[in-house]
Backbone as a ProteinNet text record, in pm:
[ID]
protein_1_A
[PRIMARY]
MEPHLYHVDLDWDTQRKGSLSSPELLLHRGTTIEVATPPEFPQGMPGIWSPEHLFTAAVSSCLMTTFLSVAENSKLAFTHFSCKAHGKLETVEGKFMMSEIVLEPTVTITDEKDRERAQRVLQKSEAACLISNSVKSKVTMTTTIIVQQT
[TERTIARY]
731.8	664	718.9	738.5	774.3	628.1	675.9	553.9	478.9	373.3	299.1	240.1	236.4	178.7	56.6	-32.6	-153.9	-185.9	-222.3	-202.9	-346.6	-385.4	-539.2	-500.7	-583.2	-584.8	-711.4	-746.4	-852.9	-849.1	-947	-953.4	-1090.6	-1091.2	-1216.2	-1291.7	-1421.7	-1513.2	-1572	-1659.6	-1749.5	-1803.7	-1857	-1889	-1820.7	-1903.9	-1833.6	-1826.6	-1784.7	-1767	-1660.1	-1586.7	-1467.7	-1488.5	-1386.2	-1378.1	-1249.6	-1260.7	-1158.9	-1136.8	-994.9	-944	-791.1	-780.8	-639.6	-565	-446	-371.4	-366.9	-360.1	-349.3	-477.8	-583.7	-715.7	-769.9	-725	-767.7	-719.2	-600.7	-556.4	-655.4	-734.9	-813.2	-962.9	-1005.9	-1171	-1195.7	-1101.2	-1115.3	-1240.2	-1258.6	-1362.4	-1320.4	-1407.1	-1394.1	-1496.1	-1474.5	-1581.3	-1608.9	-1719.4	-1765.6	-1769.9	-1709	-1712.8	-1775.8	-1832.5	-1889.6	-1916.7	-1916.8	-1978.4	-2101.4	-2133.5	-2281.6	-2369.2	-2496	-2571.7	-2628.3	-2560.3	-2580.2	-2500.6	-2414	-2330.2	-2361	-2317.7	-2354.3	-2315.5	-2413.7	-2375.4	-2351.4	-2386.5	-2338.6	-2455.5	-2398	-2484.3	-2517.2	-2646.2	-2710.9	-2702.6	-2702.4	-2679.1	-2523.7	-2441.5	-2280.6	-2216.2	-2117.1	-2027.7	-1963.5	-1963.9	-1896.1	-1755.7	-1671.8	-1555.6	-1602.5	-1718.1	-1769	-1815.2	-1873.8	-1923.1	-1807.3	-1709.7	-1572.7	-1511.5	-1507	-1442.4	-1484.7	-1648.5	-1719.7	-1696.4	-1692.6	-1696.3	-1556	-1443.7	-1312.4	-1293.4	-1358.5	-1379.4	-1457.6	-1554.7	-1649.6	-1583.9	-1528	-1460	-1350.3	-1279.2	-1167.3	-1183.5	-1317.6	-1348.6	-1387.7	-1459.3	-1492.9	-1358.1	-1257	-1165.6	-1071.4	-1063.9	-1005.2	-1076.3	-1203.4	-1288	-1251	-1264	-1247.8	-1128.7	-1003.9	-873.7	-876.6	-950.1	-936.8	-1035.5	-1144.4	-1241.8	-1191.6	-1079.5	-999.9	-900.9	-844.3	-733.4	-795.1	-919.5	-982.2	-1082.1	-1087.6	-1158.4	-1306.6	-1353.5	-1499.1	-1578.4	-1683.3	-1750.2	-1879	-1897.6	-2001.2	-2049	-2187.3	-2246.9	-2265.7	-2263.7	-2295.7	-2233.3	-2171.1	-2133.4	-2186.8	-2236.3	-2266	-2244.3	-2243.7	-2233.3	-2275.3	-2360.8	-2415.9	-2322.1	-2290.8	-2203.4	-2271.7	-2232.3	-2298.1	-2153.9	-2149.7	-2050.3	-2107.5	-2056.4	-2100.9	-2018	-2057.4	-1990.1	-2035.6	-1945.6	-1984.3	-1871.6	-1915.1	-1809.4	-1749.1	-1608.2	-1559.4	-1435.6	-1436.4	-1340.6	-1330.8	-1455.7	-1457	-1424.5	-1398	-1356.4	-1458.6	-1489.9	-1580.2	-1485.2	-1550.9	-1474	-1576.3	-1508.7	-1588.3	-1563.7	-1659.4	-1626.6	-1643	-1731.3	-1770.4	-1810.7	-1759.6	-1823.5	-1859.8	-2009.3	-2056.9	-2081.8	-2018.7	-2030.1	-2132.2	-2226.6	-2309.3	-2318.3	-2193.9	-2197.7	-2296.9	-2328.5	-2399.4	-2338.6	-2299.6	-2252	-2353	-2380.4	-2459	-2369.6	-2398.7	-2339.1	-2462	-2418.5	-2512	-2521.4	-2442.6	-2446.1	-2434.5	-2510.5	-2514.3	-2409.5	-2336.8	-2205.6	-2077.8	-2118.4	-2009.1	-2047.9	-2149.6	-2190.4	-2071.7	-2031.2	-1917.4	-1785.2	-1753.6	-1640.6	-1645.2	-1794.2	-1812.6	-1803	-1857.6	-1838.7	-1697.8	-1608.8	-1466.4	-1406.3	-1431.3	-1358.1	-1399.2	-1527.6	-1571.9	-1476.1	-1471.2	-1398.7	-1247.3	-1192.1	-1061.9	-1040.9	-1131.9	-1145.9	-1148.9	-1211.1	-1237.1	-1099.1	-1062.3	-906.6	-786.4	-803	-699.1	-700.2	-817	-863.7	-766.5	-688.7	-591.4	-643.6	-750.9	-815.2	-882.6	-944.9	-983.4	-878.8	-754.6	-664.4	-568.5	-604.3	-545	-619.2	-732.9	-823.9	-821.9	-860.3	-894.9	-1046.5	-1134.5	-1268.2	-1278.8	-1389	-1435.6	-1505.5	-1468.7	-1515.8	-1588.3	-1728.2	-1778.9	-1834.5	-1868	-1942.4	-2061.7	-2168.2	-2261.1	-2285.6	-2288.5	-2285.7	-2405.7	-2434.6	-2551.3	-2516.5	-2543.8	-2505.7	-2626.4	-2636.3	-2776.8	-2729.7	-2800.5	-2783.3	-2908.4	-2837.8	-2941.9	-2947.7	-3056.1	-3059.6	-3066.1	-3015.4	-3005.2	-3086.6
2447.6	2318.7	2274.1	2157.3	2104.1	2103.4	2131.7	2128.1	2006.2	1981.4	1854.1	1863.1	1725.5	1697.9	1632.1	1637.6	1586.3	1538.7	1396	1357.7	1310.9	1379.7	1339.3	1273.6	1168.8	1107.2	1123.4	1172.3	1176.3	1094.1	1011.2	951.7	989.7	1010.2	1056.5	901.9	909.9	787.6	805.9	893.4	884.7	1043.1	1088.4	1226	1319.3	1393.5	1485.1	1454.3	1329.4	1261.2	1187.2	1204.4	1144.7	1073.5	1009.7	964.6	1017.9	1093.8	1145.1	1045	1028.3	932	985.1	926.6	965.3	823.1	834.4	688.9	682.2	797.7	808	761.3	803.1	740.7	597.3	575.4	424.9	329	337	230.6	218.8	336.9	336.8	297.1	363.1	334.9	283.5	285.7	218.8	306.9	426.1	492.3	601.5	629.6	735.1	825.1	962.1	1055.6	1086.8	1053.9	1084.2	1249.6	1305.4	1437.1	1470.4	1563.1	1595.1	1747.4	1786.7	1926.3	1925.8	2079.3	2070.5	2096.7	2069.4	2071.1	2233.8	2319.9	2465.5	2477.6	2401.3	2404	2295.6	2319.3	2227.9	2092.3	2000.3	1849.8	1809.6	1902.8	1889.5	1787.5	1721.8	1619.6	1659.4	1640.1	1654.9	1539.1	1565.6	1453.7	1411.5	1473.8	1428.6	1545.6	1529.5	1627	1704.6	1822.6	1918.7	1987.2	2034.5	2093.3	2220.4	2281.7	2403.2	2352	2246	2198	2149.2	2075.4	2049.2	2162.7	2279.8	2391.5	2451.5	2455.3	2505.4	2417.5	2290.7	2183.8	2214.7	2223.9	2252.4	2373.1	2466.1	2573	2548.6	2487.3	2455.4	2365.7	2255.8	2136.9	2185.7	2281.7	2342	2425.9	2508.6	2551.2	2479.8	2364	2274.4	2204.6	2160.1	2114.3	2203.9	2317.9	2430.4	2473.2	2479.4	2483.6	2390	2282.5	2151.3	2172	2217.8	2227	2347.4	2462.9	2590.4	2561.6	2504.1	2471	2377.3	2304.7	2218.9	2283.3	2355.5	2439.8	2572.9	2594.3	2700.1	2632.2	2506.5	2428.8	2474.6	2479.2	2510.9	2396.5	2379.2	2252.4	2295.6	2193.9	2222	2073.8	2065	1940.2	1921.4	2008.7	1996.1	2115.4	2073.4	2170	2142.9	2229.6	2214.7	2343.4	2300	2445.9	2422.8	2520.1	2542.7	2628.1	2599.8	2688	2695.1	2823	2858.9	2922.5	2842.9	2930.8	2974.1	3074.9	3176.2	3160.9	3131.2	3131.1	3227.1	3307	3420	3476	3526.1	3588.2	3715.2	3699.8	3833.6	3867.7	3984.4	4020.4	3921.6	3858.9	3786.6	3627.4	3600.4	3469.8	3404	3264.3	3219.2	3209.1	3248.9	3238.6	3209.1	3140.5	3117.2	3253.2	3342.6	3473.1	3483	3394.9	3416.6	3293.6	3259.3	3156.2	3209.8	3159.6	3226.2	3082.2	3107.8	3005.4	3033	2927.6	2967.4	2848.3	2857	2765	2781.7	2664.1	2674.8	2573.3	2624.1	2567	2564.8	2439.4	2423.7	2413.2	2465.8	2459.8	2467.7	2417.5	2369.5	2464.2	2581.1	2687.9	2826.3	2906.9	3050.6	3113.7	3106.2	3167.8	3144.1	3043.8	3022.5	3063.4	3154.6	3189.8	3289.2	3368.6	3458.4	3399.5	3295	3220.3	3158	3094.9	3009.5	3101.5	3229.4	3308	3368.9	3365.2	3403	3280.1	3166.6	3053.1	3039.5	3052.4	3076.5	3184.2	3296.8	3387.5	3376	3311.2	3262.8	3160.5	3046.8	2944.9	3010.4	3087.4	3169.1	3207.8	3286.9	3358.7	3286.8	3160.8	3071.3	2955.4	2941.9	2854.7	2839.8	2728.4	2740.4	2740.3	2680.1	2670	2824	2878.1	3021	3108.3	3088.4	3184	3151.7	3057.6	3001.9	3039.6	3109.7	3120.3	3267.7	3313.2	3446.2	3493	3407.6	3419.4	3490.9	3569	3650.4	3526.3	3539.4	3435.6	3517.5	3489.3	3575.8	3444.9	3481.5	3400.9	3449.3	3396.1	3426.7	3327.4	3344.2	3225.2	3225.4	3104.9	3072.8	3003.1	3053.6	2984.8	2942.2	2787.5	2762.1	2714.6	2760.3	2701.5	2604.6	2485.5	2351.2	2322.1	2347.9	2313.9	2172.2	2105.7	1970.9	1917.1
2803.9	2789.3	2622.8	2613.6	2486.6	2382.5	2265.3	2166.8	2165.6	2144.2	2113.8	1971	1936.5	1795.3	1795.9	1726.5	1723.2	1548.2	1538.2	1413	1358.1	1262.9	1206	1067	1019.1	917.7	851.6	715	643.2	516.6	494.6	375.2	300.5	186.6	92.8	75.3	107.4	84.4	-54.6	-61	-177.8	-191.1	-320.7	-331.3	-247.8	-157.4	-88.5	50.3	86	215.6	256	362.7	398	537.8	577.6	718.1	781.2	905.8	999.6	1102.7	1123.5	1240.3	1300.7	1384.1	1443.9	1489.5	1439.5	1472.2	1649.4	1695.1	1874	1910.2	1856.4	1911.3	1857.2	1748.3	1686.5	1787.3	1854.9	1957.4	2079.9	2105.2	2218.9	2191.5	2081.6	2048.7	1926.9	1828.7	1697	1629.2	1630.2	1580.4	1487.5	1393.8	1287	1299	1241.2	1237.3	1097.9	1059.9	894.2	882.8	790.6	767.9	633.7	606.1	464.2	447.3	323.4	288.8	349.5	422.7	484.3	376.5	400.1	293.2	248	315	241.3	112.5	104	-31.6	-139.9	-262.2	-345	-325.1	-332.5	-302.7	-163	-65.5	57.1	127.6	234.6	278.8	425.8	440.6	560	676.9	803.4	885.7	923.5	861.6	896.5	942.8	1019.7	1089.5	975.5	960	866.9	943.9	848	912.4	985.9	958.7	1033.7	1161.7	1163.1	1298.6	1363.9	1306.9	1398.8	1466.9	1370	1412.7	1532.6	1526.1	1639.5	1778.9	1729.3	1862.4	1912.9	1840.3	1897.6	1981.9	1945.2	2053.8	2169.8	2148.6	2266.2	2367.4	2312.5	2397.5	2453	2396.7	2448.2	2586.5	2567.4	2685.5	2799.1	2758.2	2857.8	2951.9	2869.4	2938.2	3006.7	2957.2	3033.4	3149.2	3163.5	3253.6	3371	3327.4	3435	3498.3	3431.4	3492.1	3592	3537.4	3629	3744	3722.1	3832	3942.9	3900.6	3999	4078	3998.2	4051	4168.4	4115	4213.6	4314.6	4308.5	4412.8	4397.3	4284.8	4255.8	4254.1	4339.2	4341.5	4246.9	4149.3	4051.6	4025	3981.5	3949.7	3800.7	3723.1	3579.4	3519.1	3388.7	3291.2	3148.4	3082	2952.2	2865.5	2728.1	2650.5	2522.1	2481.6	2355.2	2265.5	2141	2086.1	1938.6	1889.8	1749.7	1666.8	1542.8	1462.8	1357.5	1325.6	1221.9	1080.4	992.6	851	756.9	726.5	636.5	533.6	443.8	359.4	386.6	417.4	448.8	375.8	308.9	217.7	102.9	65.6	-67.3	-19.2	91.8	121.8	236.3	226.8	339.2	468.3	576.5	700.6	820.7	906.6	1031.9	1117.9	1108	1164.3	1312.5	1359.4	1511.2	1562.8	1686.9	1764.1	1912.3	1903.6	2038.3	2140.5	2251.1	2358	2439	2500.1	2588.8	2703.9	2777.3	2892.1	3008.8	3064.2	3165	3290.2	3412.1	3516.1	3635.7	3696.7	3806.5	3917.7	4035.9	4163.3	4270.7	4374.2	4471.5	4592.3	4595.8	4680.7	4616.6	4665.2	4591.4	4620.4	4712.8	4759	4646.4	4582.5	4472.8	4343.5	4331.8	4198.1	4149	4216.6	4154.9	4142.3	4211.7	4177.2	4022.4	4030.4	3917.6	3782.9	3806.4	3683.5	3661.5	3768.8	3746.3	3682.7	3728.3	3664.1	3525.8	3486.1	3341.8	3266.1	3303.8	3239.4	3224.4	3341.3	3328.8	3214.9	3209.9	3116.9	2987	2940.7	2814.9	2773.4	2882.9	2835.4	2812.1	2886.4	2874.8	2770.9	2718.9	2597.6	2499.9	2471.2	2363.8	2247.1	2192.8	2060.9	2042.2	2140	2113.3	2086	2147.6	2142.2	2004.8	1946.4	1804.9	1696.2	1704	1584.8	1567.6	1438.2	1416.1	1435.9	1458.7	1473.2	1591.6	1601.9	1720	1827.8	1931.5	2048.3	2133.5	2155.3	2260.5	2356.6	2468.6	2578.8	2665.7	2671.5	2749.7	2829	2959.3	3069.3	3144.3	3191.5	3288.8	3419.1	3518.2	3661.6	3703.1	3744.8	3798.6	3951.5	4025.9	4182	4188.9	4210.2	4226.5	4388.1	4443.4	4589.7	4618.2	4681.6	4724.9	4839
[MASK]
++++++++++++++++++++++++++++++++++++++++++++++++++++++++++++++++++++++++++++++++++++++++++++++++++++++++++++++++++++++++++++++++++++++++++++++++++++++

């Protein structure tokens, strides 16, 4: 596979806040994401996406997109996917680091016989997630499979 490039532009707005955009995405949505220092730090701003949130979201959203591909290839029928994710920031060897990401995906299926396959698809998705494979943070996953009777 040829390398792929992803472009991101960041412009400082005021205080500890900036706007994040991508030239590839502006053509389609015209949106930006506000980013700021989280409130746990001096002059941090509550209620705005932080780099720590975006880092955690990158791992979580990559799990989802990988799951969707693996589920399709595995012919897994499911009706819902969601994932709670928790990123842990701490000091490691004197440096701030996102040391751990905990993923808590939930998959809803309609047939009990698909439970084991859904679990395998989630495990394959975690192993194949390119963002998880690109970071040095510990990534762990606790799964929930729900059988929803129709």
